[in-house]
PDB file of C-alpha atoms and ligand atoms in Angstrom:
ATOM      1  CA  MET A 645     -28.013  49.383   7.499  1.00 69.00           C
ATOM      2  CA  TYR A 646     -28.292  46.040   5.778  1.00 78.00           C
ATOM      3  CA  ASP A 647     -29.769  42.883   7.213  1.00 78.00           C
ATOM      4  CA  VAL A 648     -27.723  39.709   7.610  1.00 77.00           C
ATOM      5  CA  SER A 649     -29.154  37.943   4.584  1.00 80.00           C
ATOM      6  CA  THR A 650     -28.307  40.905   2.333  1.00 83.00           C
ATOM      7  CA  ARG A 651     -24.755  40.972   3.654  1.00 83.00           C
ATOM      8  CA  LYS A 652     -24.469  37.250   3.259  1.00 80.00           C
ATOM      9  CA  ARG A 653     -25.677  37.356  -0.324  1.00 83.00           C
ATOM     10  CA  ALA A 654     -23.117  40.044  -1.196  1.00 84.00           C
ATOM     11  CA  LEU A 655     -20.250  38.144   0.453  1.00 81.00           C
ATOM     12  CA  VAL A 656     -21.188  34.904  -1.291  1.00 80.00           C
ATOM     13  CA  LEU A 657     -21.041  36.737  -4.636  1.00 82.00           C
ATOM     14  CA  VAL A 658     -17.597  38.126  -3.746  1.00 80.00           C
ATOM     15  CA  ALA A 659     -16.420  34.683  -2.682  1.00 77.00           C
ATOM     16  CA  GLN A 660     -17.509  33.352  -6.077  1.00 74.00           C
ATOM     17  CA  GLY A 661     -14.859  35.593  -7.570  1.00 73.00           C
ATOM     18  CA  ARG A 662     -17.091  38.490  -8.658  1.00 78.00           C
ATOM     19  CA  SER A 663     -15.666  42.004  -8.576  1.00 82.00           C
ATOM     20  CA  LEU A 664     -16.778  44.415  -5.858  1.00 85.00           C
ATOM     21  CA  HIS A 665     -18.045  46.676  -8.626  1.00 89.00           C
ATOM     22  CA  SER A 666     -20.403  44.078 -10.107  1.00 88.00           C
ATOM     23  CA  VAL A 667     -21.584  42.876  -6.671  1.00 88.00           C
ATOM     24  CA  SER A 668     -22.276  46.466  -5.701  1.00 91.00           C
ATOM     25  CA  ARG A 669     -24.251  47.038  -8.881  1.00 91.00           C
ATOM     26  CA  GLU A 670     -26.287  43.879  -8.423  1.00 88.00           C
ATOM     27  CA  THR A 671     -27.080  44.307  -4.732  1.00 88.00           C
ATOM     28  CA  GLY A 672     -27.219  48.091  -4.485  1.00 88.00           C
ATOM     29  CA  ILE A 673     -24.741  47.954  -1.592  1.00 90.00           C
ATOM     30  CA  SER A 674     -21.870  50.407  -1.781  1.00 90.00           C
ATOM     31  CA  ARG A 675     -18.428  49.034  -2.526  1.00 89.00           C
ATOM     32  CA  SER A 676     -17.006  50.624   0.613  1.00 88.00           C
ATOM     33  CA  ALA A 677     -19.584  48.802   2.753  1.00 86.00           C
ATOM     34  CA  ILE A 678     -18.699  45.445   1.175  1.00 85.00           C
ATOM     35  CA  ARG A 679     -14.982  46.172   1.550  1.00 83.00           C
ATOM     36  CA  HIS A 680     -15.568  47.056   5.174  1.00 81.00           C
ATOM     37  CA  TRP A 681     -17.295  43.718   5.869  1.00 79.00           C
ATOM     38  CA  LEU A 682     -14.511  41.865   4.093  1.00 76.00           C
ATOM     39  CA  THR A 683     -11.694  43.546   6.015  1.00 70.00           C
ATOM     40  CA  ARG A 684     -13.499  43.081   9.286  1.00 66.00           C
ATOM     41  CA  LEU A 685     -13.737  39.385   8.435  1.00 53.00           C
ATOM     42  CA  GLU A 686     -17.400  39.102   9.128  1.00 46.00           C
ATOM     43  CA  PRO A 687     -18.205  35.819  10.827  1.00 47.00           C
ATOM     44  CA  LEU A 688     -20.354  35.046   7.810  1.00 47.00           C
ATOM     45  CA  GLU A 689     -19.676  32.260   5.398  1.00 50.00           C
ATOM     46  CA  ARG A 690     -17.013  33.398   2.950  1.00 58.00           C
ATOM     47  CA  THR A 691     -16.337  30.060   1.324  1.00 68.00           C
ATOM     48  CA  PRO A 692     -18.245  29.692  -1.909  1.00 76.00           C
ATOM     49  CA  PRO A 693     -20.491  26.648  -2.123  1.00 83.00           C
ATOM     50  CA  CYS A 694     -19.251  23.680  -4.146  1.00 89.00           C
ATOM     51  CA  PHE A 695     -20.931  21.693  -6.922  1.00 91.00           C
ATOM     52  CA  ARG A 696     -22.586  19.453  -4.322  1.00 93.00           C
ATOM     53  CA  CYS A 697     -23.975  22.031  -1.911  1.00 89.00           C
ATOM     54  CA  GLN A 698     -24.920  24.881  -4.249  1.00 83.00           C
ATOM     55  CA  GLY A 699     -28.491  24.638  -5.492  1.00 81.00           C
ATOM     56  CA  PRO A 700     -29.399  21.197  -6.759  1.00 87.00           C
ATOM     57  CA  PRO A 701     -26.284  19.020  -6.367  1.00 89.00           C
ATOM     58  CA  SER A 702     -24.465  18.544  -9.646  1.00 90.00           C
ATOM     59  CA  ALA A 703     -21.645  16.453 -11.048  1.00 92.00           C
ATOM     60  CA  PRO A 704     -18.051  17.691 -10.957  1.00 94.00           C
ATOM     61  CA  GLU A 705     -17.164  19.925 -13.872  1.00 92.00           C
ATOM     62  CA  ASP A 706     -13.962  17.989 -14.567  1.00 96.00           C
ATOM     63  CA  ALA A 707     -15.236  14.449 -14.145  1.00 97.00           C
ATOM     64  CA  ALA A 708     -11.960  12.828 -15.282  1.00 97.00           C
ATOM     65  CA  ALA A 709     -10.017  14.706 -12.596  1.00 97.00           C
ATOM     66  CA  TYR A 710     -12.649  13.689 -10.051  1.00 98.00           C
ATOM     67  CA  ALA A 711     -12.394   9.997 -10.980  1.00 98.00           C
ATOM     68  CA  TYR A 712      -8.601  10.111 -10.579  1.00 97.00           C
ATOM     69  CA  LEU A 713      -8.785  12.002  -7.284  1.00 97.00           C
ATOM     70  CA  LEU A 714     -11.415   9.582  -5.963  1.00 97.00           C
ATOM     71  CA  GLY A 715      -8.970   6.735  -6.668  1.00 96.00           C
ATOM     72  CA  LEU A 716      -6.176   8.576  -4.857  1.00 95.00           C
ATOM     73  CA  TYR A 717      -8.485   9.423  -1.948  1.00 95.00           C
ATOM     74  CA  LEU A 718      -9.691   5.850  -1.472  1.00 93.00           C
ATOM     75  CA  GLY A 719      -6.070   4.700  -1.616  1.00 90.00           C
ATOM     76  CA  ASP A 720      -4.026   7.199   0.353  1.00 87.00           C
ATOM     77  CA  GLY A 721      -6.294  10.096   1.147  1.00 91.00           C
ATOM     78  CA  TYR A 722      -7.601  11.495   4.367  1.00 90.00           C
ATOM     79  CA  ILE A 723     -10.064  14.239   5.255  1.00 92.00           C
ATOM     80  CA  ILE A 724      -9.830  16.292   8.417  1.00 90.00           C
ATOM     81  CA  SER A 725     -13.035  18.128   9.220  1.00 87.00           C
ATOM     82  CA  LYS A 726     -13.359  19.837  12.565  1.00 84.00           C
ATOM     83  CA  PRO A 727     -13.944  23.410  13.712  1.00 79.00           C
ATOM     84  CA  ARG A 728     -11.303  25.678  12.178  1.00 76.00           C
ATOM     85  CA  GLN A 729      -9.562  22.786  10.476  1.00 84.00           C
ATOM     86  CA  HIS A 730     -10.776  21.371   7.194  1.00 88.00           C
ATOM     87  CA  TYR A 731      -8.612  19.750   4.559  1.00 92.00           C
ATOM     88  CA  LEU A 732      -8.108  16.880   2.184  1.00 94.00           C
ATOM     89  CA  MET A 733      -4.682  15.266   2.369  1.00 95.00           C
ATOM     90  CA  ILE A 734      -3.161  12.846  -0.126  1.00 95.00           C
ATOM     91  CA  THR A 735       0.070  11.210   0.999  1.00 92.00           C
ATOM     92  CA  CYS A 736       2.516  10.655  -1.861  1.00 91.00           C
ATOM     93  CA  THR A 737       5.847   8.875  -1.891  1.00 87.00           C
ATOM     94  CA  ALA A 738       8.505  11.603  -2.025  1.00 86.00           C
ATOM     95  CA  SER A 739      10.415   9.882  -4.819  1.00 85.00           C
ATOM     96  CA  TRP A 740       7.428  10.213  -7.165  1.00 85.00           C
ATOM     97  CA  PRO A 741       7.288  13.900  -8.090  1.00 86.00           C
ATOM     98  CA  GLY A 742       4.952  13.113 -10.998  1.00 89.00           C
ATOM     99  CA  LEU A 743       2.381  11.737  -8.592  1.00 90.00           C
ATOM    100  CA  ILE A 744       2.703  14.725  -6.245  1.00 93.00           C
ATOM    101  CA  ALA A 745       2.075  17.125  -9.136  1.00 93.00           C
ATOM    102  CA  ALA A 746      -0.804  15.029 -10.477  1.00 94.00           C
ATOM    103  CA  ALA A 747      -2.480  14.889  -7.048  1.00 95.00           C
ATOM    104  CA  GLU A 748      -2.235  18.657  -6.629  1.00 95.00           C
ATOM    105  CA  ASP A 749      -3.471  19.246 -10.156  1.00 95.00           C
ATOM    106  CA  ALA A 750      -6.508  16.998  -9.630  1.00 96.00           C
ATOM    107  CA  MET A 751      -7.382  18.768  -6.359  1.00 96.00           C
ATOM    108  CA  ARG A 752      -7.314  22.138  -8.123  1.00 94.00           C
ATOM    109  CA  LYS A 753      -9.477  20.857 -10.951  1.00 95.00           C
ATOM    110  CA  VAL A 754     -12.102  19.428  -8.605  1.00 95.00           C
ATOM    111  CA  LEU A 755     -12.244  22.402  -6.187  1.00 92.00           C
ATOM    112  CA  PRO A 756     -10.502  25.367  -7.790  1.00 85.00           C
ATOM    113  CA  TRP A 757     -10.356  27.938  -5.029  1.00 80.00           C
ATOM    114  CA  PRO A 758      -8.759  26.461  -1.857  1.00 81.00           C
ATOM    115  CA  ASN A 759      -5.095  26.870  -1.027  1.00 81.00           C
ATOM    116  CA  THR A 760      -2.947  23.812  -1.473  1.00 86.00           C
ATOM    117  CA  THR A 761       0.317  23.028   0.295  1.00 89.00           C
ATOM    118  CA  ARG A 762       2.950  20.331   0.172  1.00 92.00           C
ATOM    119  CA  LEU A 763       4.389  19.131   3.440  1.00 91.00           C
ATOM    120  CA  GLN A 764       7.598  17.130   3.256  1.00 90.00           C
ATOM    121  CA  ARG A 765       7.899  14.288   5.723  1.00 89.00           C
ATOM    122  CA  LEU A 766      10.332  11.419   5.948  1.00 86.00           C
ATOM    123  CA  GLY A 767       9.990   9.589   2.644  1.00 89.00           C
ATOM    124  CA  CYS A 768       6.703  11.157   1.683  1.00 91.00           C
ATOM    125  CA  VAL A 769       4.949  14.371   0.857  1.00 94.00           C
ATOM    126  CA  ASP A 770       1.481  15.280   2.119  1.00 94.00           C
ATOM    127  CA  VAL A 771      -0.415  17.309  -0.444  1.00 95.00           C
ATOM    128  CA  LYS A 772      -3.188  19.243   1.301  1.00 94.00           C
ATOM    129  CA  SER A 773      -6.082  21.340   0.070  1.00 93.00           C
ATOM    130  CA  PHE A 774      -7.922  23.442   2.609  1.00 89.00           C
ATOM    131  CA  SER A 775     -11.691  23.543   2.298  1.00 89.00           C
ATOM    132  CA  LYS A 776     -14.575  22.195   4.291  1.00 89.00           C
ATOM    133  CA  HIS A 777     -16.243  21.207   1.024  1.00 92.00           C
ATOM    134  CA  TRP A 778     -14.089  18.113   0.654  1.00 94.00           C
ATOM    135  CA  THR A 779     -16.673  16.370   2.836  1.00 92.00           C
ATOM    136  CA  CYS A 780     -19.333  17.281   0.227  1.00 93.00           C
ATOM    137  CA  VAL A 781     -17.061  16.037  -2.556  1.00 94.00           C
ATOM    138  CA  PHE A 782     -16.125  12.787  -0.776  1.00 94.00           C
ATOM    139  CA  PRO A 783     -19.138  11.928   1.397  1.00 91.00           C
ATOM    140  CA  GLN A 784     -17.375   8.698   2.416  1.00 87.00           C
ATOM    141  CA  HIS A 785     -15.577  10.755   5.042  1.00 83.00           C
ATOM    142  CA  GLY A 786     -16.485   9.789   8.573  1.00 72.00           C
ATOM    143  CA  PRO A 787     -14.925   9.200  11.955  1.00 67.00           C
ATOM    144  CA  GLY A 788     -12.727   6.144  12.225  1.00 63.00           C
ATOM    145  CA  LYS A 789     -10.288   4.397   9.945  1.00 65.00           C
ATOM    146  CA  LYS A 790     -11.182   4.321   6.285  1.00 65.00           C
ATOM    147  CA  HIS A 791     -10.782   0.558   5.910  1.00 62.00           C
ATOM    148  CA  GLU A 792     -13.348   0.096   8.692  1.00 66.00           C
ATOM    149  CA  LEU A 793     -15.929   2.378   7.091  1.00 66.00           C
ATOM    150  CA  PRO A 794     -18.665   0.969   4.888  1.00 72.00           C
ATOM    151  CA  ILE A 795     -17.665   2.597   1.623  1.00 79.00           C
ATOM    152  CA  VAL A 796     -20.503   2.841  -0.817  1.00 86.00           C
ATOM    153  CA  LEU A 797     -20.191   5.175  -3.741  1.00 92.00           C
ATOM    154  CA  GLU A 798     -23.145   7.490  -4.199  1.00 93.00           C
ATOM    155  CA  ALA A 799     -24.972   7.214  -7.527  1.00 94.00           C
ATOM    156  CA  TRP A 800     -23.352  10.366  -8.930  1.00 96.00           C
ATOM    157  CA  GLN A 801     -19.880   9.081  -7.966  1.00 96.00           C
ATOM    158  CA  GLN A 802     -20.531   5.705  -9.581  1.00 96.00           C
ATOM    159  CA  ALA A 803     -21.691   7.527 -12.729  1.00 96.00           C
ATOM    160  CA  VAL A 804     -18.380   9.441 -12.812  1.00 97.00           C
ATOM    161  CA  VAL A 805     -16.407   6.208 -12.341  1.00 97.00           C
ATOM    162  CA  ASP A 806     -18.443   4.514 -15.089  1.00 97.00           C
ATOM    163  CA  ALA A 807     -17.699   7.421 -17.432  1.00 97.00           C
ATOM    164  CA  HIS A 808     -13.985   7.554 -16.551  1.00 97.00           C
ATOM    165  CA  PRO A 809     -12.958   4.064 -15.412  1.00 97.00           C
ATOM    166  CA  TRP A 810      -9.338   4.393 -16.526  1.00 97.00           C
ATOM    167  CA  GLU A 811      -8.859   7.559 -14.482  1.00 97.00           C
ATOM    168  CA  PHE A 812     -10.320   5.839 -11.415  1.00 97.00           C
ATOM    169  CA  VAL A 813      -8.052   2.804 -11.853  1.00 97.00           C
ATOM    170  CA  ARG A 814      -5.076   5.117 -12.412  1.00 95.00           C
ATOM    171  CA  GLY A 815      -5.782   6.920  -9.125  1.00 96.00           C
ATOM    172  CA  LEU A 816      -6.089   3.639  -7.229  1.00 95.00           C
ATOM    173  CA  ILE A 817      -2.888   2.208  -8.720  1.00 94.00           C
ATOM    174  CA  HIS A 818      -0.968   5.445  -8.190  1.00 93.00           C
ATOM    175  CA  SER A 819      -1.852   5.405  -4.509  1.00 91.00           C
ATOM    176  CA  ASP A 820      -1.965   1.724  -3.587  1.00 91.00           C
ATOM    177  CA  GLY A 821      -0.485  -0.118  -6.500  1.00 90.00           C
ATOM    178  CA  CYS A 822       2.802  -0.747  -8.211  1.00 88.00           C
ATOM    179  CA  ARG A 823       4.238  -2.258 -11.357  1.00 89.00           C
ATOM    180  CA  ILE A 824       6.862  -4.846 -10.595  1.00 88.00           C
ATOM    181  CA  THR A 825       8.910  -7.159 -12.745  1.00 87.00           C
ATOM    182  CA  ASN A 826       9.538 -10.742 -11.722  1.00 82.00           C
ATOM    183  CA  TRP A 827      12.027 -12.731 -13.739  1.00 82.00           C
ATOM    184  CA  THR A 828      13.164 -16.251 -14.196  1.00 81.00           C
ATOM    185  CA  THR A 829      15.540 -18.164 -16.467  1.00 85.00           C
ATOM    186  CA  ARG A 830      14.781 -21.110 -18.657  1.00 84.00           C
ATOM    187  CA  MET A 831      16.977 -23.324 -20.802  1.00 86.00           C
ATOM    188  CA  VAL A 832      16.121 -22.973 -24.484  1.00 85.00           C
ATOM    189  CA  LYS A 833      18.155 -25.103 -26.918  1.00 87.00           C
ATOM    190  CA  GLY A 834      20.985 -25.424 -24.439  1.00 88.00           C
ATOM    191  CA  GLU A 835      21.045 -21.688 -23.741  1.00 88.00           C
ATOM    192  CA  ARG A 836      19.923 -20.040 -20.532  1.00 88.00           C
ATOM    193  CA  LYS A 837      17.413 -17.335 -21.333  1.00 88.00           C
ATOM    194  CA  ARG A 838      15.988 -14.724 -19.050  1.00 86.00           C
ATOM    195  CA  TYR A 839      12.238 -14.137 -19.023  1.00 83.00           C
ATOM    196  CA  GLU A 840      10.583 -11.166 -17.407  1.00 84.00           C
ATOM    197  CA  TYR A 841       7.058 -11.080 -16.076  1.00 85.00           C
ATOM    198  CA  PRO A 842       5.805  -7.587 -15.457  1.00 91.00           C
ATOM    199  CA  ARG A 843       2.720  -7.334 -13.319  1.00 92.00           C
ATOM    200  CA  TYR A 844       0.622  -4.801 -11.487  1.00 93.00           C
ATOM    201  CA  LEU A 845      -0.101  -5.335  -7.826  1.00 93.00           C
ATOM    202  CA  PHE A 846      -2.770  -3.509  -5.881  1.00 94.00           C
ATOM    203  CA  THR A 847      -2.744  -3.729  -2.110  1.00 92.00           C
ATOM    204  CA  ASN A 848      -5.455  -2.430   0.150  1.00 87.00           C
ATOM    205  CA  VAL A 849      -6.704  -3.862   3.429  1.00 82.00           C
ATOM    206  CA  SER A 850     -10.273  -2.789   2.706  1.00 86.00           C
ATOM    207  CA  ASP A 851     -12.407  -5.480   1.060  1.00 87.00           C
ATOM    208  CA  VAL A 852     -14.677  -2.751  -0.270  1.00 89.00           C
ATOM    209  CA  ILE A 853     -11.917  -0.761  -1.939  1.00 92.00           C
ATOM    210  CA  ARG A 854     -10.452  -3.924  -3.475  1.00 92.00           C
ATOM    211  CA  ARG A 855     -13.891  -4.762  -4.821  1.00 93.00           C
ATOM    212  CA  LEU A 856     -14.316  -1.291  -6.344  1.00 95.00           C
ATOM    213  CA  TYR A 857     -10.976  -1.880  -8.059  1.00 96.00           C
ATOM    214  CA  THR A 858     -11.789  -5.351  -9.387  1.00 96.00           C
ATOM    215  CA  GLU A 859     -15.302  -4.386 -10.501  1.00 96.00           C
ATOM    216  CA  THR A 860     -13.809  -1.597 -12.570  1.00 97.00           C
ATOM    217  CA  LEU A 861     -11.132  -3.944 -13.978  1.00 97.00           C
ATOM    218  CA  ASP A 862     -13.913  -6.363 -14.989  1.00 97.00           C
ATOM    219  CA  LYS A 863     -15.717  -3.625 -16.895  1.00 96.00           C
ATOM    220  CA  LEU A 864     -12.476  -2.792 -18.692  1.00 97.00           C
ATOM    221  CA  GLY A 865     -11.875  -6.438 -19.606  1.00 96.00           C
ATOM    222  CA  ILE A 866      -8.726  -6.743 -17.515  1.00 97.00           C
ATOM    223  CA  GLU A 867      -7.985 -10.146 -16.007  1.00 97.00           C
ATOM    224  CA  TRP A 868      -6.918 -10.214 -12.383  1.00 96.00           C
ATOM    225  CA  THR A 869      -6.301 -12.698  -9.590  1.00 94.00           C
ATOM    226  CA  HIS A 870      -6.320 -12.553  -5.823  1.00 90.00           C
ATOM    227  CA  CYS A 871      -3.056 -13.118  -4.004  1.00 84.00           C
ATOM    228  CA  THR A 872      -3.403 -14.170  -0.412  1.00 80.00           C
ATOM    229  CA  ARG A 873      -1.297 -13.154   2.529  1.00 75.00           C
ATOM    230  CA  ASN A 874      -1.507 -15.392   5.605  1.00 78.00           C
ATOM    231  CA  GLY A 875      -4.497 -17.031   3.979  1.00 76.00           C
ATOM    232  CA  ASN A 876      -6.378 -13.734   3.540  1.00 75.00           C
ATOM    233  CA  PRO A 877      -7.090 -12.105   0.206  1.00 73.00           C
ATOM    234  CA  TYR A 878      -4.866  -9.087   0.107  1.00 78.00           C
ATOM    235  CA  ASP A 879      -3.214  -8.196  -3.188  1.00 90.00           C
ATOM    236  CA  ILE A 880      -4.880  -8.024  -6.550  1.00 94.00           C
ATOM    237  CA  SER A 881      -2.504  -9.063  -9.289  1.00 94.00           C
ATOM    238  CA  VAL A 882      -2.751  -8.322 -12.989  1.00 95.00           C
ATOM    239  CA  ALA A 883      -0.230 -10.498 -14.794  1.00 93.00           C
ATOM    240  CA  ARG A 884      -1.741 -11.652 -18.085  1.00 94.00           C
ATOM    241  CA  LYS A 885       0.225 -10.147 -20.944  1.00 93.00           C
ATOM    242  CA  ALA A 886      -2.709  -8.452 -22.703  1.00 96.00           C
ATOM    243  CA  SER A 887      -4.023  -7.015 -19.432  1.00 96.00           C
ATOM    244  CA  VAL A 888      -0.598  -5.702 -18.385  1.00 95.00           C
ATOM    245  CA  ALA A 889      -0.268  -4.098 -21.829  1.00 94.00           C
ATOM    246  CA  LEU A 890      -3.618  -2.315 -21.338  1.00 95.00           C
ATOM    247  CA  LEU A 891      -2.563  -0.999 -17.929  1.00 95.00           C
ATOM    248  CA  ASP A 892       0.800   0.087 -19.392  1.00 93.00           C
ATOM    249  CA  THR A 893      -1.065   2.049 -22.033  1.00 93.00           C
ATOM    250  CA  TYR A 894      -3.713   3.687 -19.865  1.00 91.00           C
ATOM    251  CA  VAL A 895      -2.140   3.821 -16.421  1.00 90.00           C
ATOM    252  CA  GLY A 896       1.620   3.425 -16.624  1.00 78.00           C
ATOM    253  CA  PRO A 897       3.976   3.063 -13.689  1.00 71.00           C
ATOM    254  CA  THR A 898       4.009   5.687 -10.966  1.00 69.00           C
ATOM    255  CA  TYR A 899       6.791   8.168 -11.528  1.00 73.00           C
TER     256      TYR A 899
HETATM  257 ZN1   ZN B2242     -19.938  21.952  -0.499  1.00 66.82          ZN
END
């Protein structure tokens, strides 16, 4: 007979991807006993801990992927966390397969083990990753609508954003931004010429998320302006040629 903590220790090792053989050798528990607990689906924790809840909390292994996913999450992400139902969902426009693949890829790089699925809805695809550890990874999760929550990045998250600002901006633009082209014509030496003005727009109702975006743009030396809607600040526009060129190089349009 083994006590609960011994069982738990063995199952945590298995959940970390170790072979039954090596767990058996380390714990002295027979392989058949471990297999028996696994097949009986012991009501013990079988999800391995994540980089935030295992030992002293650490930074994500793939910080660039985290910065991008944080941008996507703040833009179009949602966490469900209730008994028997835990997942992170990023809603992507269905006509942007590149974004759907990038979102899924970033989820797998940040938390490698959970299952991911894609759920097609009208005009969009929900990419989901099932793990209760998404609340460790994005502690901003809480009841209520995201734009009503006080979103403050924790120090370790801010450090990741500071180290990978372009990835963070890319995630935000991919979820809540777009690259549009305005045009106009002008007479030059008797000839009508067409001029195009590409710009990046970022739209989010949350003052806090817009500020996270503009603070990061400031650090990157990108000029931006507020556009108002019904007198309220709403869109952030990047239209200066040099700034648009930087975003074209490091972010690019969503595809
Ligand atoms: Zn965790």
